[in-house]
């Protein structure tokens, strides 16, 4: 996705990528393939999901050094002192020209261990409040998580904001309906399942101050 302010020419390339623990359809864990894909996409910002093994001790599957050397992206660590990359499997990677001003993470409600990472970024044309997340599979909990995210972006005041990630919503709007008025919900194309994509589970939700395609 590329996004920009309506009155500003600079565009920003943002990618959302559920790397599924770096395990491919061949059932091999190969982080180098993930890095290659990101290098090819060349995003300014990458919002990543399932960046750890998802089982204790939840080891990171991406190397910050490899990401920087081969994809030109700085891998952020929102693990809140837990000593691993990612928060409930979520993290953000930034190109060198994107300045990080603040980084935080929150738990999302529901039985599944889900969370969101939040970054305040300085861009050439001003600040952006970015939320990266992987929402619950169960619709009831997904609606609860969306309600929490609505509170989060409302707390950003008049700041431009962007929510990106694997939102696990197969319908065009569905549980994302609280964002349907005012904000824009952009699908990222059919993304699930990898072998035979049928549902646009990856989405971008843009504040009224942003345009994107």
CSV table of C-alpha atoms in Angstrom, one decimal, residues 66-205:
chain,number,residue,atom,x,y,z
A,66,UNK,CA,20.1,-9.9,8.3
A,67,UNK,CA,17.1,-7.6,7.9
A,68,UNK,CA,19.2,-4.5,7.9
A,69,UNK,CA,21.9,-5.9,5.7
A,70,UNK,CA,19.7,-7.5,3.0
A,71,UNK,CA,16.4,-5.6,3.2
A,72,UNK,CA,17.6,-2.3,4.5
A,73,UNK,CA,15.0,-2.4,7.3
A,74,UNK,CA,15.5,-1.8,11.0
A,75,UNK,CA,13.6,-4.4,13.1
A,76,UNK,CA,12.0,-2.8,16.1
A,77,UNK,CA,11.7,-4.7,19.4
A,78,UNK,CA,8.4,-4.0,21.2
A,79,UNK,CA,8.8,-7.0,23.5
A,80,UNK,CA,8.6,-4.8,26.6
A,81,UNK,CA,11.8,-6.2,28.1
A,82,UNK,CA,10.9,-9.8,27.5
A,83,UNK,CA,14.2,-10.4,25.6
A,84,UNK,CA,12.7,-11.4,22.3
A,85,UNK,CA,11.6,-9.7,19.1
A,86,UNK,CA,7.9,-9.0,18.8
A,87,UNK,CA,4.9,-8.6,21.1
A,88,UNK,CA,2.5,-11.5,20.7
A,89,UNK,CA,4.3,-12.1,17.4
A,90,UNK,CA,3.9,-8.5,16.1
A,91,UNK,CA,6.6,-6.1,15.2
A,92,UNK,CA,7.5,-3.2,12.8
A,93,UNK,CA,10.4,-2.7,10.5
A,94,UNK,CA,11.5,0.7,9.3
A,95,UNK,CA,13.6,2.0,6.4
A,96,UNK,CA,16.5,4.3,7.6
A,97,UNK,CA,14.7,7.6,6.6
A,98,UNK,CA,11.8,6.8,9.0
A,99,UNK,CA,12.4,8.2,12.4
A,100,UNK,CA,11.0,6.4,15.5
A,101,UNK,CA,9.7,8.7,18.1
A,102,UNK,CA,8.0,6.3,20.5
A,103,UNK,CA,7.2,2.6,20.7
A,104,UNK,CA,4.7,0.8,22.8
A,105,UNK,CA,2.5,-2.4,22.9
A,106,UNK,CA,-0.8,-3.4,24.4
A,107,UNK,CA,-2.7,-6.6,25.0
A,108,UNK,CA,-5.9,-7.1,23.1
A,109,UNK,CA,-9.0,-8.7,24.7
A,110,UNK,CA,-10.0,-12.3,24.0
A,111,UNK,CA,-9.0,-15.9,24.9
A,112,UNK,CA,-6.2,-15.9,22.3
A,113,UNK,CA,-3.0,-14.2,23.3
A,114,UNK,CA,-3.2,-11.2,20.9
A,115,UNK,CA,-1.7,-7.8,21.0
A,116,UNK,CA,-0.9,-4.7,19.1
A,117,UNK,CA,2.3,-2.7,18.6
A,118,UNK,CA,2.1,1.1,18.4
A,119,UNK,CA,4.8,3.4,17.0
A,120,UNK,CA,4.9,7.2,16.6
A,121,UNK,CA,6.9,8.0,13.5
A,122,UNK,CA,8.4,11.2,12.1
A,123,UNK,CA,7.9,11.3,8.3
A,124,UNK,CA,9.2,14.0,5.9
A,125,UNK,CA,5.7,15.6,5.9
A,126,UNK,CA,4.9,15.2,9.7
A,127,UNK,CA,4.1,12.6,12.3
A,128,UNK,CA,2.2,9.3,11.9
A,129,UNK,CA,0.7,7.1,14.6
A,130,UNK,CA,1.0,3.5,13.4
A,131,UNK,CA,-0.7,0.4,14.9
A,132,UNK,CA,0.3,-3.1,13.8
A,133,UNK,CA,-1.8,-6.0,14.9
A,134,UNK,CA,-3.0,-9.6,14.3
A,135,UNK,CA,-6.6,-9.8,15.4
A,136,UNK,CA,-8.4,-12.9,16.9
A,137,UNK,CA,-9.8,-15.6,14.8
A,138,UNK,CA,-13.1,-15.7,16.7
A,139,UNK,CA,-15.5,-13.0,15.6
A,140,UNK,CA,-16.7,-12.1,19.1
A,141,UNK,CA,-13.2,-11.5,20.3
A,142,UNK,CA,-12.3,-9.7,17.1
A,143,UNK,CA,-15.1,-7.2,17.7
A,144,UNK,CA,-13.7,-6.6,21.2
A,145,UNK,CA,-10.2,-6.1,19.9
A,146,UNK,CA,-11.5,-3.6,17.3
A,147,UNK,CA,-13.3,-1.7,20.1
A,148,UNK,CA,-10.0,-1.5,22.0
A,149,UNK,CA,-8.2,-0.2,18.8
A,150,UNK,CA,-10.9,2.4,18.3
A,151,UNK,CA,-10.0,3.7,21.8
A,152,UNK,CA,-6.3,3.7,20.9
A,153,UNK,CA,-6.7,5.8,17.8
A,154,UNK,CA,-9.1,8.2,19.5
A,155,UNK,CA,-6.4,8.7,22.1
A,156,UNK,CA,-4.1,9.9,19.3
A,157,UNK,CA,-6.2,13.0,19.0
A,158,UNK,CA,-5.9,14.9,15.7
A,159,UNK,CA,-2.8,12.9,14.6
A,160,UNK,CA,-2.8,11.0,11.4
A,161,UNK,CA,-3.0,7.3,12.1
A,162,UNK,CA,-2.8,4.0,10.3
A,163,UNK,CA,-3.8,0.5,11.4
A,164,UNK,CA,-2.2,-2.4,9.5
A,165,UNK,CA,-2.0,-6.1,9.9
A,166,UNK,CA,-3.6,-9.5,9.5
A,167,UNK,CA,-7.1,-8.5,10.8
A,168,UNK,CA,-8.6,-12.0,10.2
A,169,UNK,CA,-11.8,-10.5,8.9
A,170,UNK,CA,-13.0,-12.4,5.8
A,171,UNK,CA,-15.9,-10.0,5.1
A,172,UNK,CA,-15.5,-6.6,3.4
A,173,UNK,CA,-16.3,-4.8,6.7
A,174,UNK,CA,-17.7,-7.2,9.3
A,175,UNK,CA,-16.1,-6.7,12.7
A,176,UNK,CA,-14.3,-3.7,11.3
A,177,UNK,CA,-17.6,-1.7,11.0
A,178,UNK,CA,-16.6,0.8,13.8
A,179,UNK,CA,-14.0,2.1,11.4
A,180,UNK,CA,-16.3,2.2,8.3
A,181,UNK,CA,-17.5,5.7,9.1
A,182,UNK,CA,-14.9,8.4,8.6
A,183,UNK,CA,-11.8,6.1,8.1
A,184,UNK,CA,-11.0,4.1,5.0
A,185,UNK,CA,-10.6,0.3,5.0
A,186,UNK,CA,-8.3,-0.9,2.2
A,187,UNK,CA,-7.9,-4.6,1.4
A,188,UNK,CA,-4.5,-5.8,0.4
A,189,UNK,CA,-5.8,-8.3,-2.1
A,190,UNK,CA,-6.6,-12.0,-1.4
A,191,UNK,CA,-4.1,-13.3,1.1
A,192,UNK,CA,-5.5,-16.5,2.7
A,193,UNK,CA,-4.7,-19.2,2.2
A,194,UNK,CA,-1.3,-18.9,0.5
A,195,UNK,CA,-1.8,-22.0,-1.6
A,196,UNK,CA,-5.2,-20.9,-2.8
A,197,UNK,CA,-6.0,-17.3,-1.7
A,198,UNK,CA,-9.7,-16.7,-1.1
A,199,UNK,CA,-10.0,-14.0,1.6
A,200,UNK,CA,-8.5,-10.5,2.0
A,201,UNK,CA,-7.4,-10.9,5.7
A,202,UNK,CA,-4.7,-8.3,5.5
A,203,UNK,CA,-6.1,-4.8,5.7
A,204,UNK,CA,-5.1,-1.1,6.1
A,205,UNK,CA,-7.3,1.3,8.0
